[in-house]
Coordinates of C-alpha atoms in Angstrom, one line a residue:
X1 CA -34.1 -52.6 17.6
X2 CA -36.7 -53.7 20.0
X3 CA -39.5 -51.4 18.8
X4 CA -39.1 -51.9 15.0
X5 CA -39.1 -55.4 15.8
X6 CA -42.1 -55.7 18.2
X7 CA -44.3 -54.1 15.3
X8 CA -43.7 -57.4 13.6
X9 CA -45.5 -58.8 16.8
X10 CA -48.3 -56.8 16.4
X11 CA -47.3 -53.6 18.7
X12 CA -47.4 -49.9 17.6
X13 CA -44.5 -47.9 17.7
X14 CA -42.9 -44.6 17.1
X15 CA -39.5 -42.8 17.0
X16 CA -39.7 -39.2 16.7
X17 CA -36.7 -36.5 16.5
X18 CA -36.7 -33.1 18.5
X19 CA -34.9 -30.4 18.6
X20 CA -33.7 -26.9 17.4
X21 CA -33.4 -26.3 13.9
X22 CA -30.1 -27.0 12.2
X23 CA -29.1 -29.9 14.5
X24 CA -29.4 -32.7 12.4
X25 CA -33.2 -34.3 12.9
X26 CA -33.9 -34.9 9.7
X27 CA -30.1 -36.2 8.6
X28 CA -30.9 -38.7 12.0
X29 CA -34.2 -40.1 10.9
X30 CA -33.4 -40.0 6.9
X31 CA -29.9 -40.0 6.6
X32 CA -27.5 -38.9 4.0
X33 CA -27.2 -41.2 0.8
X34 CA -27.6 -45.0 0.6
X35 CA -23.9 -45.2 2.4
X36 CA -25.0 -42.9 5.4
X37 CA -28.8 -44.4 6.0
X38 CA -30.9 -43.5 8.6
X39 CA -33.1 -44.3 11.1
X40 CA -36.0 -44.6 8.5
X41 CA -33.7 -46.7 6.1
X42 CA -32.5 -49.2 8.9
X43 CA -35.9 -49.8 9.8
X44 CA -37.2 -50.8 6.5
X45 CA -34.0 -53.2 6.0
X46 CA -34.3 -54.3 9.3
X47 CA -38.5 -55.4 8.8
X48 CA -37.7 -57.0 5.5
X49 CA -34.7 -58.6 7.2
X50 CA -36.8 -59.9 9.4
X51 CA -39.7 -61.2 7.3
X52 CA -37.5 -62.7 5.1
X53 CA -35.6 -65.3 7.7
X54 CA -38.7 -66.3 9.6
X55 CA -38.3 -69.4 9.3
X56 CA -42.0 -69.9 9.4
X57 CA -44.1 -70.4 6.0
X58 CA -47.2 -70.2 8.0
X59 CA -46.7 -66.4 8.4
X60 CA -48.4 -64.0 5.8
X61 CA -47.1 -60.4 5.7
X62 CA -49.4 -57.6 4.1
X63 CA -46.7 -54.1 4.6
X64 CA -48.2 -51.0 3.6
X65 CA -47.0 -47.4 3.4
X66 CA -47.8 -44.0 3.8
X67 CA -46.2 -40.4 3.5
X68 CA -47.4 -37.0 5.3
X69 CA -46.4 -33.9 6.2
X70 CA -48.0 -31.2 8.5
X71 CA -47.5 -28.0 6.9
X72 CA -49.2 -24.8 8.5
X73 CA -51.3 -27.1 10.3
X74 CA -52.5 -28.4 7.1
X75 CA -52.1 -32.3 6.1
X76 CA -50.7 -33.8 2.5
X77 CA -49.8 -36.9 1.8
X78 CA -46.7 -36.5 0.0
X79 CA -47.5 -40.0 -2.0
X80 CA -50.9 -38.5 -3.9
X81 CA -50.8 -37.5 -7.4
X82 CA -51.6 -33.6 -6.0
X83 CA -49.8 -33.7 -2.8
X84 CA -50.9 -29.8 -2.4
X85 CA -54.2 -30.7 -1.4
X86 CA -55.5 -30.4 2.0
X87 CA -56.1 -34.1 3.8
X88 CA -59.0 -34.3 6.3
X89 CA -58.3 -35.7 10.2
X90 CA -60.8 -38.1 11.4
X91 CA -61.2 -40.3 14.3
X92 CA -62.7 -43.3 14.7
X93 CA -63.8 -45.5 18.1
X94 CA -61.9 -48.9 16.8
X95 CA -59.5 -47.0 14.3
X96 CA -58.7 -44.2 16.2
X97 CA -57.0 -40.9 14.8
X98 CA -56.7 -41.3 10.9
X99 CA -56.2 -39.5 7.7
X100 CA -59.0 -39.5 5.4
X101 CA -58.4 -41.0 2.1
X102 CA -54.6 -41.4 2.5
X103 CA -52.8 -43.4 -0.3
X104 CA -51.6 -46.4 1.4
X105 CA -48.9 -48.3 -0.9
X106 CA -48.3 -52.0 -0.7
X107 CA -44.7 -53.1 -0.6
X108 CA -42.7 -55.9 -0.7
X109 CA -39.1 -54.9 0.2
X110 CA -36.9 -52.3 0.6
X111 CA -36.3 -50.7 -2.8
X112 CA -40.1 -49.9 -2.8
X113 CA -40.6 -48.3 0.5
X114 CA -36.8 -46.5 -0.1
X115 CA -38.4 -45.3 -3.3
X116 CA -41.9 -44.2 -1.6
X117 CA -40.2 -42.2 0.8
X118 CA -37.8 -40.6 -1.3
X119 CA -40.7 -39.8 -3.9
X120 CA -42.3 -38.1 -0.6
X121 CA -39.1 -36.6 0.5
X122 CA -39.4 -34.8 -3.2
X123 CA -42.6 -33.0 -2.5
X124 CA -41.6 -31.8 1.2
X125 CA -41.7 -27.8 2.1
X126 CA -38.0 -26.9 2.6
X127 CA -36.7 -23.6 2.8
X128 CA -32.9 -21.7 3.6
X129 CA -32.5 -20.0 7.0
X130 CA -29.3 -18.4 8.6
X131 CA -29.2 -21.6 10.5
X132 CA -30.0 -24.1 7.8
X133 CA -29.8 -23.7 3.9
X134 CA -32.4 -26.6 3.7
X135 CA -34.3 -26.4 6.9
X136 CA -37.7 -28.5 7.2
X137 CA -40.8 -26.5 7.4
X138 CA -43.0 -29.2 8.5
X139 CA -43.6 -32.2 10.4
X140 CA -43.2 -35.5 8.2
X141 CA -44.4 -38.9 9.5
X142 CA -44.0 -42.1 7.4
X143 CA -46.4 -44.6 8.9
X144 CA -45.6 -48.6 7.7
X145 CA -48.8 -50.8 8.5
X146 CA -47.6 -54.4 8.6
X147 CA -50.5 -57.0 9.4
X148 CA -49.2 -60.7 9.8
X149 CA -52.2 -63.7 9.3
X150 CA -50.2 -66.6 11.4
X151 CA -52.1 -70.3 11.0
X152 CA -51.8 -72.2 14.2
X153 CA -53.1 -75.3 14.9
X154 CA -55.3 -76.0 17.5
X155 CA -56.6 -79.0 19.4
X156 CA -60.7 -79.1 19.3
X157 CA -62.9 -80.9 21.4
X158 CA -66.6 -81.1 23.0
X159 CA -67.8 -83.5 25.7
X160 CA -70.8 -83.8 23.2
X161 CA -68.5 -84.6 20.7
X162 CA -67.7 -89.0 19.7
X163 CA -63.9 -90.5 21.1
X164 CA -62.7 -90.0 17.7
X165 CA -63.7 -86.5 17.2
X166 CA -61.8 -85.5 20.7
X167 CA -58.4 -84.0 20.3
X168 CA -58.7 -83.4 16.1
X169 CA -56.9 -80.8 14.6
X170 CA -58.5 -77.3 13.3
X171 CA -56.9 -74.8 11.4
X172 CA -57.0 -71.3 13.1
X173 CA -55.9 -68.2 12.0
X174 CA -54.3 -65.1 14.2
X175 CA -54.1 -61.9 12.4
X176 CA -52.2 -59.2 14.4
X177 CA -51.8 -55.4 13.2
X178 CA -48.8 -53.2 14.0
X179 CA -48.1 -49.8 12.9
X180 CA -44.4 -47.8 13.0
X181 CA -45.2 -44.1 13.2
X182 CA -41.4 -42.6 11.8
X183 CA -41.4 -38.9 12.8
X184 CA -39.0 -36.1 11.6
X185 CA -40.4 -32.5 13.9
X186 CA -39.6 -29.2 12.3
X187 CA -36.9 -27.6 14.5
X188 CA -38.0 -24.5 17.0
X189 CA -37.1 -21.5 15.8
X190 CA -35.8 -18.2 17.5
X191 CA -36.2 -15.4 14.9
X192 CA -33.3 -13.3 15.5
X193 CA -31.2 -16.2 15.0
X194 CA -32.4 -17.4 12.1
X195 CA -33.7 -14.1 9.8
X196 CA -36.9 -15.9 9.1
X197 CA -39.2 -13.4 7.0
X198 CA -41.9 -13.4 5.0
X199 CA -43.4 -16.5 4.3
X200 CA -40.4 -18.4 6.4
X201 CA -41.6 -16.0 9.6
X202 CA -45.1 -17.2 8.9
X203 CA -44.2 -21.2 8.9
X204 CA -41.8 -20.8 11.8
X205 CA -44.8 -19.5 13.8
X206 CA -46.6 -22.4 13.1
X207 CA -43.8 -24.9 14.1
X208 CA -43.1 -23.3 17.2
X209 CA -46.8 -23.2 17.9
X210 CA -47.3 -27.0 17.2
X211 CA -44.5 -27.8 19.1
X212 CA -45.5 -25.9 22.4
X213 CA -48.9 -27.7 21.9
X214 CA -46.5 -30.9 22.0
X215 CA -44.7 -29.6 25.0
X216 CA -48.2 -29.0 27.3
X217 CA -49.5 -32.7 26.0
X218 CA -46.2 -33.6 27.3
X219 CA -46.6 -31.7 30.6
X220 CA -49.8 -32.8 31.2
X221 CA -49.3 -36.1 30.9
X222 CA -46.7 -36.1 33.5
X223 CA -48.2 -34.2 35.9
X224 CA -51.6 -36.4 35.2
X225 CA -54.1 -36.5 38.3
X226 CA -57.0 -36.6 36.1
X227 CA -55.8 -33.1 34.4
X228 CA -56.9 -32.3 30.8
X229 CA -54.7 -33.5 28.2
X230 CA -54.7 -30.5 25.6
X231 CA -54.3 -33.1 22.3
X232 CA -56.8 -30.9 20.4
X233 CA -54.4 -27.8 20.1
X234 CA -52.9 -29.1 17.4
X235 CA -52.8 -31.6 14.6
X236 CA -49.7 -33.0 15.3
X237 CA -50.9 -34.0 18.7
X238 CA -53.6 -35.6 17.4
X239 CA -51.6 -37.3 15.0
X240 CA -49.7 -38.4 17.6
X241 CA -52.2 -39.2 20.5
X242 CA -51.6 -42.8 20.5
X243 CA -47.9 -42.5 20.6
X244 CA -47.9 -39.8 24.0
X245 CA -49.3 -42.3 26.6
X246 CA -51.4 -44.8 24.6
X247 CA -51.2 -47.7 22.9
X248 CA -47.7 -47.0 21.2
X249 CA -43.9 -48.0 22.5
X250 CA -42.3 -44.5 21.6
X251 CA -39.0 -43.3 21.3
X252 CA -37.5 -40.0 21.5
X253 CA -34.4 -38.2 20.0
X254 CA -33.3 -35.5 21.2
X255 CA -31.0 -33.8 19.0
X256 CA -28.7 -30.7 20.6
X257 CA -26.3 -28.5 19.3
X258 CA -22.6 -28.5 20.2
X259 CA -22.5 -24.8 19.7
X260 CA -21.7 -21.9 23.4
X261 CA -24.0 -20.2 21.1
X262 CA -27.2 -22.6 21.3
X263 CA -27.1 -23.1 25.0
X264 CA -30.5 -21.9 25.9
X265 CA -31.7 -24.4 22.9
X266 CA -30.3 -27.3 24.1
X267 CA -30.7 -26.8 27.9
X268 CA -34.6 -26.5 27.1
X269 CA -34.4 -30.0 24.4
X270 CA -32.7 -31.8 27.1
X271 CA -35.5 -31.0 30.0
X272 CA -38.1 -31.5 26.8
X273 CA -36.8 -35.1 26.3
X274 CA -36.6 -35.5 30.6
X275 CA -40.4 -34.6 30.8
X276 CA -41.4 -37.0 27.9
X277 CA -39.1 -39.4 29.4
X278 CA -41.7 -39.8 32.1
X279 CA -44.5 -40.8 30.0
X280 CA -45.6 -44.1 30.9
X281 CA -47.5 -45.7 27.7
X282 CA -49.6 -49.0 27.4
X283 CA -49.0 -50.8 24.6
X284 CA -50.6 -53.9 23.8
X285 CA -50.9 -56.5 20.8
X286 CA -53.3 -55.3 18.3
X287 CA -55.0 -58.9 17.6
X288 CA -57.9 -59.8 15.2
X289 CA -58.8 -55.4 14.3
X290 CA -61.9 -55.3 12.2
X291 CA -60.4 -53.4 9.1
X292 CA -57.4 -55.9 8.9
X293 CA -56.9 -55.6 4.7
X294 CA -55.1 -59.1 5.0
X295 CA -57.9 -60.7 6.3
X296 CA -60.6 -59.3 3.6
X297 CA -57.2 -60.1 1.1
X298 CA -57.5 -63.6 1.8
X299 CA -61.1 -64.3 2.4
X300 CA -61.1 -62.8 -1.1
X301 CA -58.3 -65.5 -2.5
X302 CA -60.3 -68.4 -0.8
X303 CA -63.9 -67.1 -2.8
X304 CA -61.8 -66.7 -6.3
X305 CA -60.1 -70.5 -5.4
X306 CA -63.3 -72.3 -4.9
X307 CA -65.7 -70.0 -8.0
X308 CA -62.6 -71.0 -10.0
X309 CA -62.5 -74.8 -8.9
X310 CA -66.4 -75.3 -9.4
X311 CA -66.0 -73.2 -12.8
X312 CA -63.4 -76.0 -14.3
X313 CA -65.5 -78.5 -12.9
X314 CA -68.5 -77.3 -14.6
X315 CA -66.8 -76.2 -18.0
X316 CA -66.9 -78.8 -21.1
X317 CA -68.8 -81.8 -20.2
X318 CA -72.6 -80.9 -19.7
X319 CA -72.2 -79.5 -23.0
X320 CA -70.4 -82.4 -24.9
X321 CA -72.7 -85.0 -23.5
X322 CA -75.7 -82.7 -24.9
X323 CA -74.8 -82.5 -28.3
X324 CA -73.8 -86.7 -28.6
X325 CA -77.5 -87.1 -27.7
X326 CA -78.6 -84.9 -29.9
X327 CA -76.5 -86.5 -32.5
X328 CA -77.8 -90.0 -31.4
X329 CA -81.4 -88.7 -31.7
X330 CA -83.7 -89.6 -34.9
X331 CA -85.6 -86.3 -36.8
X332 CA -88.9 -86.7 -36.6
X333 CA -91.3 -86.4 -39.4
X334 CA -90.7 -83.1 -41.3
X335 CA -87.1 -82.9 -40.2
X336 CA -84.7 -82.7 -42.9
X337 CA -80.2 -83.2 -42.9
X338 CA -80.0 -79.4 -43.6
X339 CA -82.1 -78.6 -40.8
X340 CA -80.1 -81.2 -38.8
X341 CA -76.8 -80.0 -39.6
X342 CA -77.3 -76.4 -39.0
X343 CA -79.1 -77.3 -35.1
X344 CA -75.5 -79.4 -34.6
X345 CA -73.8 -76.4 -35.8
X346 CA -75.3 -73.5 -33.5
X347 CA -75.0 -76.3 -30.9
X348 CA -70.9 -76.3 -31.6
X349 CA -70.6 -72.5 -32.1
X350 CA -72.5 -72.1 -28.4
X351 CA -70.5 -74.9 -27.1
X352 CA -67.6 -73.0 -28.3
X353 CA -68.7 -69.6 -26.5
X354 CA -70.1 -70.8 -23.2
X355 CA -65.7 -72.5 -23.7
X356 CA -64.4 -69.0 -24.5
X357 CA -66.3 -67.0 -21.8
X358 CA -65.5 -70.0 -19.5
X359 CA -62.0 -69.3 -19.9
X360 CA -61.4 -65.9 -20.3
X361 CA -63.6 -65.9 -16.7
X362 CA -61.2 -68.7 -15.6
X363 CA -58.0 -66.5 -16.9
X364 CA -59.4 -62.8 -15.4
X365 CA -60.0 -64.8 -11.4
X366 CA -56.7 -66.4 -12.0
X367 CA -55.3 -63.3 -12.7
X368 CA -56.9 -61.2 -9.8
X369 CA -55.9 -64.5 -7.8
X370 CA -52.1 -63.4 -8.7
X371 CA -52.5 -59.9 -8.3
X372 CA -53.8 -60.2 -4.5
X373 CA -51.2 -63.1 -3.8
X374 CA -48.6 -61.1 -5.2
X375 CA -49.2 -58.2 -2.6
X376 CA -48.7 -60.6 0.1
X377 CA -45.3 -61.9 1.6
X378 CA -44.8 -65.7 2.8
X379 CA -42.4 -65.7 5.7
X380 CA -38.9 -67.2 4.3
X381 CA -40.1 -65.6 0.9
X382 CA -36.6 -64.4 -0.1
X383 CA -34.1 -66.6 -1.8
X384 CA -31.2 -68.9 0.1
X385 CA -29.0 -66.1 -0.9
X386 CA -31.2 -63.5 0.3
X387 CA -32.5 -65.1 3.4
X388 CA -28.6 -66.3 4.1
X389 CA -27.8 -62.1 3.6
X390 CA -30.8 -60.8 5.7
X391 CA -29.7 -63.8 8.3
X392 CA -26.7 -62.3 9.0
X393 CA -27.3 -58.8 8.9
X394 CA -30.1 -59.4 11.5
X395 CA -26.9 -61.6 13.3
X396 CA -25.1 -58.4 12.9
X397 CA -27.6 -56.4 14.2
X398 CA -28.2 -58.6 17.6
X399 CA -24.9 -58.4 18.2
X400 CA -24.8 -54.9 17.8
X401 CA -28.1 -54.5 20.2
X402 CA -26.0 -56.8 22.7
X403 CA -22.9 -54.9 23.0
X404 CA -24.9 -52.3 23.5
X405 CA -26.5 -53.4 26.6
X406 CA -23.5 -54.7 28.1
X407 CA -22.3 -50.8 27.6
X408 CA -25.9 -50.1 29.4
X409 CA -25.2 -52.3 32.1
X410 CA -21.5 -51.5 32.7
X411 CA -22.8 -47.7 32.6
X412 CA -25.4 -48.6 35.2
X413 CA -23.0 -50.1 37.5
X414 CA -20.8 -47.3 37.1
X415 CA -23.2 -45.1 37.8
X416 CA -24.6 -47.3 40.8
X417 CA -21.0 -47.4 42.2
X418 CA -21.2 -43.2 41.6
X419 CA -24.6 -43.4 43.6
X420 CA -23.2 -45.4 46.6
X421 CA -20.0 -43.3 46.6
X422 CA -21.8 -40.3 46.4
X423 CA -24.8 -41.4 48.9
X424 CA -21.9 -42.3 51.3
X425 CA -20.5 -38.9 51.3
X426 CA -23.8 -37.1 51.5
X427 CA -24.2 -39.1 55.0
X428 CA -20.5 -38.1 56.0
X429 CA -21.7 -34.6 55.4
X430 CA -24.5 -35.2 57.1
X431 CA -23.0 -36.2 60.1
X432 CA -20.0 -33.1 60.2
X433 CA -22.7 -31.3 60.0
X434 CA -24.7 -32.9 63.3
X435 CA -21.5 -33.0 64.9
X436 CA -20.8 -29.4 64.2
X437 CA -24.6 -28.3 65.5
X438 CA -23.7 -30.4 68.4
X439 CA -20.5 -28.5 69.4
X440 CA -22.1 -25.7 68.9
X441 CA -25.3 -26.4 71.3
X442 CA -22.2 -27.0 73.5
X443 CA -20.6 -24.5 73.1
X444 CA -22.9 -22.0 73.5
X445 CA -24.2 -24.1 77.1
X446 CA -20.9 -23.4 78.1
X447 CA -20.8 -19.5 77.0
X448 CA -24.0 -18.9 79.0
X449 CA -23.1 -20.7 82.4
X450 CA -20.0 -18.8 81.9
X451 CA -22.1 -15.4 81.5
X452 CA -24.4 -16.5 84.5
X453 CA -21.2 -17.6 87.2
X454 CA -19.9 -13.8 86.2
X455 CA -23.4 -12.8 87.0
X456 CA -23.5 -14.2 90.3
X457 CA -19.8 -13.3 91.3
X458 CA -20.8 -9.5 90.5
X459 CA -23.8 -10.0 93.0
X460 CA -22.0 -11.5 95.5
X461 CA -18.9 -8.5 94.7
X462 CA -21.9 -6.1 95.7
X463 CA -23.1 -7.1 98.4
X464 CA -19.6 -7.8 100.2
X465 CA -18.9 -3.9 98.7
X466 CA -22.3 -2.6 100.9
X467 CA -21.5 -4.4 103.8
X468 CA -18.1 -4.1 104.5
X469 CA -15.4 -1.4 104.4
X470 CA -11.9 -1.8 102.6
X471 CA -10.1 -1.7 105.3
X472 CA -12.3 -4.6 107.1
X473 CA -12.2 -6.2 103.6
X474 CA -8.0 -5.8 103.6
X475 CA -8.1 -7.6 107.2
X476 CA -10.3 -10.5 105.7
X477 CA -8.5 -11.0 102.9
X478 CA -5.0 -11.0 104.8
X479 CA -6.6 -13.5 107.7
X480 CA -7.9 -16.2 104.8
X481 CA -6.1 -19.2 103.7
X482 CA -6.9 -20.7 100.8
X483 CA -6.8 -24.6 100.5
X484 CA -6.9 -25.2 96.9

């Protein structure tokens, strides 16, 4: 709920499924049917949701989507005409990592980006395993581009600048770009579970290959310490570069199996997700890019408005004014009606074109006017129906995302109170076990003056022995009197 909603604010994000194969990433990030939806569904609902009950009609929205896969370490974009052909990687200092010449589609609610992506979903490699009759073999990412044009108004003044001029008001304008990276991995594969052959054995090789590269990016990363960060080793690490410890909030799910038989999978997902969890990222708000579409989009608008303002201002009058004086005139010497009448009437029929082209100009900018306007969406676009519906599921929603941390917080404190309890027995076992070290320093003191008194008494038993006879010893013994 957060990162969807801060891409509106002009923050990249990403949520990305991993696991084995067969354990339910792609029925996670997709969903079932239109009743079961996914991750990817609930996102688009909740964007539009969200664009449509801003309350503010200051806001422009330009949304754009695309559709890839990584297949065999090759890129399609599952939205072109020939979706079998290979897409080139590129990288660029303000763009980053990119796709060359990838269809971006402009949409303006949900049924349009539901429809992209299940047009996409339509030309994605699936194949039957022993795990999985319809098993992913490739990486998918649907990337939605929203850039949002916001005009503030801001105080302007110059100590150069008159009394009166101090303080007036100038439009500015704040374009922000975000960008929601949605990520269904392939699953890791284990051949002898699976039966993968052939052409399957071949893709599997691949996944698992990509995903290790994923893993030492991963590793890397936490370790740091100015180590090398391997994203080169694959495609899908350079795809997603930004999102492992750049400028991207990411999200991880890791999906396991319930299955005795899968425990080695899911023991190595879990300490997979535990190593990524210790990625520290540094997002920030992507403000004024250079290659913002919206803002070329509207500078574009504003040139048609005015070329369209200044052509109905010049249209029709110059003309009509001419051909009065004309009319008005006197023919010279020579000049007869005939000649007169047909000047007046090539005068009308040019009046007439320079009219025609005037407005079929006029009709073609108004037209490319409504076609760029139409891409765009005003904040509180939808209808009082629709605004009052995406209201309250966004109401829904918070309360949803609420509850949820107050389970967070109650699981925290339960697991704070675990802590102390636990803590406090660690240092009760701590201090049996001093206590017992203790007693047996003692202990073992005692056993060795014990050891050296027997020592002595045997000396002294010797040297009485040597020196005296029993029966001496007998008469000593009898003759003492012991005061204890």
């Amino acid at each position: 709920y957060p990162l969807v909603e801060s891409v509106l604010e002009g923050y990249n994000g990403t949520i990305f499924a991993y696991g084995q194969t067969g354990c339910g990433k792609t029925w996670s990030m997709e969903g079932h049917s239109r009743a079961q939806p996914g991750i990817i569904p609930r996102s688009f609902q909740h964007i539009f949701d969200k664009v449509s009950s801003d309350a503010t009609s200051s806001t422009t929205y330009l949304i754009r989507a695309s559709y890839i896969e990584l297949y065999n370490e090759d890129i399609r974009d599952l939205l072109s005409d020939d979706c079998l052909k290979r897409m080139a990687l590129r990288e660029d200092p303000d763009k980053g990592v990119y796709v060359q010449d990838l269809v971006m589609s402009i949409v303006r609610n949900v049924a349009d980006t539901q429809a992209l992506m299940e047009k996409g979903r339509a030309s994605r490699v699936v194949g039957r395993t022993n795990m999985n009759e319809v098993s992913s073999r490739s990486h998918a990412i649907f990337m939605l581009n929203v850039e949002t044009s916001t005009q503030c108004t801001a105080s302007s003044s110059s100590s150069s600048s008159s009394a009166s001029d101090d303080g007036a008001k100038s439009a500015e304008t704040k374009i922000k770009a975000g960008r929601l990276n949605l990520v269904d991995l392939a699953g890791s594969e284990r051949q002898s579970k699976t039966g993968a052959q052939g052409v399957r054995f071949k893709e599997a090789t691949k996944i698992n290959l990509s995903l290790s590269a994923l893993g030492n990016v991963i590793s890397a990363l936490v370790e740091g310490k100015g180590k090398h960060i391997p994203y080169r080793d694959s495609k899908l690490t350079r795809l997603l570069q930004d999102s492992l410890g750049g400028n991207t909030k990411t999200v991880m799910i890791a999906c396991i199996s319930p299955s005795a038989d899968n425990y080695d999978e899911t023991l190595s997902t879990l300490r997979y997700a535990n190593r990524a969890k210790n990625i520290r990222n540094k997002p920030k708000i992507n403000q004024d890019p250079k290659d913002a579409l919206l803002k070329q989009y509207q500078d574009e608008i504003k040139n048609l408005k005015l070329m369209l303002a200044a052509s109905q201002h010049r249209t029709g009058t110059p003309m009509v004014k001419e051909i009065v004086v004309v009319q008005d005139k006197k023919p010279r010497g020579g000049t007869t009606k005939e000649k007169q009448k047909k000047s007046q009437q090539q005068q009308q029929q040019q009046q007439r074109e320079y009219e025609r082209n005037a407005e079929q100009k006029e009709s073609d900018m108004m037209e490319q006017i409504y076609l760029l306007e139409s891409q765009l969406l005003e904040g509180g676009h939808a209808s009082e129906n629709g605004g009052q519906h995406a209201q309250q599921r966004l109401q829904d929603m918070e309360q949803r995302h609420r509850s949820h941390q107050r389970s967070r917080r109650r699981r925290r404190q339960r697991q704070g109170s675990e802590r102390d309890w636990k803590l406090k027995y660690k240092q009760a076992q701590n201090e049996i076990e001093d206590l017992m070290t203790e007693f047996e320093h003692q202990r073992c003191d005692l056993l060795e003056d014990v050891r050296a008194t027997y020592r002595e008494m045997c000396l002294y038993r010797n040297i009485v022995d040597s020196l005296l006879t029993p029966q001496i010893l007998d008469r000593v013994l009898s003759e003492c009197k012991w005061n204890g």
